[in-house]
PDB file of C-alpha atoms in Angstrom:
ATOM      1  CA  UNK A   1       0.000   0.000   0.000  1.00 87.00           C
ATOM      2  CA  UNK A   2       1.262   3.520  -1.016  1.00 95.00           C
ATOM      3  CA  UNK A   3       1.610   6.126   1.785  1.00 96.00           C
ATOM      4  CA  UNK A   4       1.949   9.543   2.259  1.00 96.00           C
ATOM      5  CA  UNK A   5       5.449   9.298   3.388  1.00 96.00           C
ATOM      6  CA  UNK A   6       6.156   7.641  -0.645  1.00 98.00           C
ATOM      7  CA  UNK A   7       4.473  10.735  -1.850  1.00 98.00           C
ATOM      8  CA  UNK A   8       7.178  12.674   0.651  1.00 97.00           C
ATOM      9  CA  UNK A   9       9.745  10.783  -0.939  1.00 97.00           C
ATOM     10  CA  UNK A  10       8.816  11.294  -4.358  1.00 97.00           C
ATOM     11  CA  UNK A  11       8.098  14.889  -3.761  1.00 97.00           C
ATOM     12  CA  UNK A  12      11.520  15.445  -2.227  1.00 96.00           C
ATOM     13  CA  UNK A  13      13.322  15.263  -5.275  1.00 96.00           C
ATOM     14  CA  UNK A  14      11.644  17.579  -7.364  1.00 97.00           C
ATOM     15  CA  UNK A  15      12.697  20.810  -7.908  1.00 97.00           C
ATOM     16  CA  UNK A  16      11.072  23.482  -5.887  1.00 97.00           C
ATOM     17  CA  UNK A  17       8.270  21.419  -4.703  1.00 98.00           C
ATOM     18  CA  UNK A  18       7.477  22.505  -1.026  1.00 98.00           C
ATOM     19  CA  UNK A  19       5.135  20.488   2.004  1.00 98.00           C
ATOM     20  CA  UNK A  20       2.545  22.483   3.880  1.00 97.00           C
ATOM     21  CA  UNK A  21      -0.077  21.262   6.160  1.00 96.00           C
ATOM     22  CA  UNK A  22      -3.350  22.393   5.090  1.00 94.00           C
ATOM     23  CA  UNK A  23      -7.397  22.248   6.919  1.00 90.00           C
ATOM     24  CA  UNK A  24      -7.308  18.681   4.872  1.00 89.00           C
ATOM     25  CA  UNK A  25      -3.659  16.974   5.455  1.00 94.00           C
ATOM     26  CA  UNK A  26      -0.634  17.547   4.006  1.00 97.00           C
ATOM     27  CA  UNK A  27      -0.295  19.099   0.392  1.00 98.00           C
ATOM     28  CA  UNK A  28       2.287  19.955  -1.724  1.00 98.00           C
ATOM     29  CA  UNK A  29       3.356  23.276  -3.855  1.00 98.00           C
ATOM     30  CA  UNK A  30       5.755  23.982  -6.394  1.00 98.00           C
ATOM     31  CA  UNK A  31       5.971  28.326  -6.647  1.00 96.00           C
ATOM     32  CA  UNK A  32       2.584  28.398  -4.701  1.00 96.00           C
ATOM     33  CA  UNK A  33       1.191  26.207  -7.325  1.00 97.00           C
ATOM     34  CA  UNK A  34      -1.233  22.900  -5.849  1.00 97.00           C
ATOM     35  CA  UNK A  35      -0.424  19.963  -7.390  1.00 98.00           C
ATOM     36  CA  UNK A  36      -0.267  16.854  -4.891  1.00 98.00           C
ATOM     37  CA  UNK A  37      -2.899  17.077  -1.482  1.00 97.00           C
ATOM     38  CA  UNK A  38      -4.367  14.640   0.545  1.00 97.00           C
ATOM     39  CA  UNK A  39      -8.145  14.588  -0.063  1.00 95.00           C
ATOM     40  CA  UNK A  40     -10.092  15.405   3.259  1.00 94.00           C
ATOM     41  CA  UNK A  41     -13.966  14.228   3.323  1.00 94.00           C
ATOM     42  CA  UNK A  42     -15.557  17.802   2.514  1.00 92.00           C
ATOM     43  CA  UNK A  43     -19.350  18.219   2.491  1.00 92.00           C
ATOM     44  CA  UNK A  44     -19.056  19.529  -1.213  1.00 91.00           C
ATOM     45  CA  UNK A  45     -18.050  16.319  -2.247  1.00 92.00           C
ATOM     46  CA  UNK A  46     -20.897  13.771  -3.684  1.00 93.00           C
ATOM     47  CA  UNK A  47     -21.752  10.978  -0.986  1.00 94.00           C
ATOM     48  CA  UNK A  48     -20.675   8.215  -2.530  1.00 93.00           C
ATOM     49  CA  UNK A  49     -17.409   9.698  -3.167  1.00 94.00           C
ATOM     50  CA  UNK A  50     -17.115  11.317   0.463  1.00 94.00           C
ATOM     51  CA  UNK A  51     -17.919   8.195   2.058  1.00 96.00           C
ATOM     52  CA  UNK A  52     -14.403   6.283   0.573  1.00 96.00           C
ATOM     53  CA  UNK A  53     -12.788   9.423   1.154  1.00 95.00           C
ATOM     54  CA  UNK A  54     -13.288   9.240   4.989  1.00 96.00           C
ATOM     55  CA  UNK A  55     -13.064   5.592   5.186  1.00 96.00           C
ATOM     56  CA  UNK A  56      -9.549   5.061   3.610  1.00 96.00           C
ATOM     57  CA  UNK A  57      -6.631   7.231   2.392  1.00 96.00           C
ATOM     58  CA  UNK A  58      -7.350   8.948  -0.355  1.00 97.00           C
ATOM     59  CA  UNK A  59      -4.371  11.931  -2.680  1.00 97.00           C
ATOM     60  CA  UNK A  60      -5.626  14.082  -5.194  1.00 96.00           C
ATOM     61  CA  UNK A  61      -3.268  15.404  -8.384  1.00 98.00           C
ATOM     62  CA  UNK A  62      -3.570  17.758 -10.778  1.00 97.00           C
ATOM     63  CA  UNK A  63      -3.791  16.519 -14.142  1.00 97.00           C
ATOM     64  CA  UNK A  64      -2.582  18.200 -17.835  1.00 95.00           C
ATOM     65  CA  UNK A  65      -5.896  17.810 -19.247  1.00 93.00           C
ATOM     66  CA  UNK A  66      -9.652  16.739 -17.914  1.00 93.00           C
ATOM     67  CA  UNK A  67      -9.337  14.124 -21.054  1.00 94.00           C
ATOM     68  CA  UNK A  68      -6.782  12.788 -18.971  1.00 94.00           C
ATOM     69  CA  UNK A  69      -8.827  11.982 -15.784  1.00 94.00           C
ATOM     70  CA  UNK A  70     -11.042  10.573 -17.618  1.00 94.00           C
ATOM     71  CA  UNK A  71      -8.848   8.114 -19.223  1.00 95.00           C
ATOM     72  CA  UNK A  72      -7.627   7.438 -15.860  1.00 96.00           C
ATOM     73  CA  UNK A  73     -11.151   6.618 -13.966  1.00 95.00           C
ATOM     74  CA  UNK A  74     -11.959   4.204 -17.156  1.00 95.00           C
ATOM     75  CA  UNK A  75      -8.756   2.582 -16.988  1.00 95.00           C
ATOM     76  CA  UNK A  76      -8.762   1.875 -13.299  1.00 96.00           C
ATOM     77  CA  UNK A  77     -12.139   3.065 -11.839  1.00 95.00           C
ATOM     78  CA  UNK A  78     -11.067   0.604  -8.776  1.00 94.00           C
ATOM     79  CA  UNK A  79      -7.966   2.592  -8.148  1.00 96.00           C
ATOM     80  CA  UNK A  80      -9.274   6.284  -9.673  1.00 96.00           C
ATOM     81  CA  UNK A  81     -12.281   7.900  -8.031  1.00 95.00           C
ATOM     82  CA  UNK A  82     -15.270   9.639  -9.648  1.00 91.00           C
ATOM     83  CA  UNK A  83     -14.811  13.836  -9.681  1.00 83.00           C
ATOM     84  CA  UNK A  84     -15.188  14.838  -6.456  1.00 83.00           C
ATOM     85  CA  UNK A  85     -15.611  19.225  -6.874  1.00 79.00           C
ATOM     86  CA  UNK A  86     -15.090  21.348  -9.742  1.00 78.00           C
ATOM     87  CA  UNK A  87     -12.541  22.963  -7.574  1.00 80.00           C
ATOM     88  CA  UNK A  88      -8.875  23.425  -8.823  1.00 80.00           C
ATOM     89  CA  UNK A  89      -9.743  20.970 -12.338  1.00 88.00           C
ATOM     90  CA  UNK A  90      -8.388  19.245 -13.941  1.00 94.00           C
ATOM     91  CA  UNK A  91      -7.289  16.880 -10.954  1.00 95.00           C
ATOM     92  CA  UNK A  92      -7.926  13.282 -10.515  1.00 96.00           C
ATOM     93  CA  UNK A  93      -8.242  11.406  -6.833  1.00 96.00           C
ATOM     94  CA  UNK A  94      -7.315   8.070  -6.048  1.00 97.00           C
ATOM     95  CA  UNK A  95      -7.082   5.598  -3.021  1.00 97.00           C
ATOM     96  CA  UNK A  96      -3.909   5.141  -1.969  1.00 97.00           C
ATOM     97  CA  UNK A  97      -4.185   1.596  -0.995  1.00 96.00           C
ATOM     98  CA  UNK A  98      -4.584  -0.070  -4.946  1.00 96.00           C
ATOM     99  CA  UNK A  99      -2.099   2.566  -6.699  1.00 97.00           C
ATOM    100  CA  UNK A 100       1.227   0.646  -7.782  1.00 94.00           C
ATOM    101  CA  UNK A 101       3.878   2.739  -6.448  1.00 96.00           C
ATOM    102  CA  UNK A 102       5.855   3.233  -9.728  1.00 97.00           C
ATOM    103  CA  UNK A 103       2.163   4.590 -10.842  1.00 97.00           C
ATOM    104  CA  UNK A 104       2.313   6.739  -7.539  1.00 98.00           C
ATOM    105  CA  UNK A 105       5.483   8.561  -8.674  1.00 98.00           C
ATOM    106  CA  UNK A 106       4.557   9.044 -12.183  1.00 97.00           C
ATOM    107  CA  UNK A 107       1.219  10.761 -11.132  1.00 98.00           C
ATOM    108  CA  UNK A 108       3.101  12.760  -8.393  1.00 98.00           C
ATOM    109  CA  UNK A 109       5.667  13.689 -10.725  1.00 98.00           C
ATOM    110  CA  UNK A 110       3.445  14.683 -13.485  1.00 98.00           C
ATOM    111  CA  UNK A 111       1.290  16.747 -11.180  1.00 98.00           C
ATOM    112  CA  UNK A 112       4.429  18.441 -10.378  1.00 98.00           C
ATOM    113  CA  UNK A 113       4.943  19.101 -14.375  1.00 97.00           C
ATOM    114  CA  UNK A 114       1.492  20.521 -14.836  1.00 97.00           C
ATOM    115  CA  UNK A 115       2.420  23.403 -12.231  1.00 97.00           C
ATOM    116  CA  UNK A 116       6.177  23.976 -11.862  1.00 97.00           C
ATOM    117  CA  UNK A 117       7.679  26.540 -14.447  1.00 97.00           C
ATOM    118  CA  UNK A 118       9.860  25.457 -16.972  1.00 96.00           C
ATOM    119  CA  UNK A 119      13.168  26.485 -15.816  1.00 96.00           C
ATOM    120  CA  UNK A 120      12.458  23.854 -12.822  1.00 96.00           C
ATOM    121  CA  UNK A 121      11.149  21.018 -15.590  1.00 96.00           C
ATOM    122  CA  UNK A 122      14.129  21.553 -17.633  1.00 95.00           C
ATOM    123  CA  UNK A 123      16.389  21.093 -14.274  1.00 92.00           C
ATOM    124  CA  UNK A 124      14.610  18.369 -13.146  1.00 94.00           C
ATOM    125  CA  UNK A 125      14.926  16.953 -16.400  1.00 93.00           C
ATOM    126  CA  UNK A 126      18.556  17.759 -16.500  1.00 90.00           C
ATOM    127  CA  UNK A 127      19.386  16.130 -13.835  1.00 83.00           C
ATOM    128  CA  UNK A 128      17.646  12.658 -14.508  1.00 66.00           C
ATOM    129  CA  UNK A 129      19.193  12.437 -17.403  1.00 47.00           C
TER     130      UNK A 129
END
């Protein structure tokens, strides 16, 4: 099972990308930009969805595109949640107990991408290589 300490991990190495404890749990910024949180059991969300939310751990990402989530919930709807707000789209949720963690730190990572500025991607990028 994934944790939030992997998503510390992965996190950790990218460029810029900050923790902060928020109402919900922790989150994580890159240049005051949103793009890794753990998802807290808000009344705004739809039942169905709250109820998981509050019953297991549960991150949110930001995504490139909302074509994207989508693809995601179809291709894993066990592991990828149903929208939970309009708030801060395009994002996808997930539970944290069925995501692979090599799909963990691709998500994380690529959240990172959607919201870091280019001069960190192309250092991050730099440096993997």
């Amino acid at each position: 099972m994934a944790t939030v300490g992997d998503v510390r991990r992965i996190a950790a190495v990218l460029p810029g990308a900050v923790e902060r404890q928020t109402t919900g749990g922790a989150a994580w910024f890159v240049r005051a930009k949103l793009f890794a949180w753990e998802c807290h059991p808000w009344p705004s969300i739809p039942d169905a969805v709250r109820a998981i939310i509050a019953a297991e751990p549960v991150m949110g990402v930001k995504v490139a595109d909302p074509d994207d989530a989508l693809a995601l919930r179809e291709m894993a709807p066990d592991v990828f949640l149903p929208k939970t707000t309009g708030w801060g789209e395009p994002k996808i949720a997930f539970r944290m107990a069925t995501i692979d963690i090599d799909h963990l730190e691709e998500l994380v990572t690529e959240a990172w991408r959607t919201q870091a500025p280019r001069y960190l991607v192309r250092e991050f990028d730099l440096g993997a290589g």
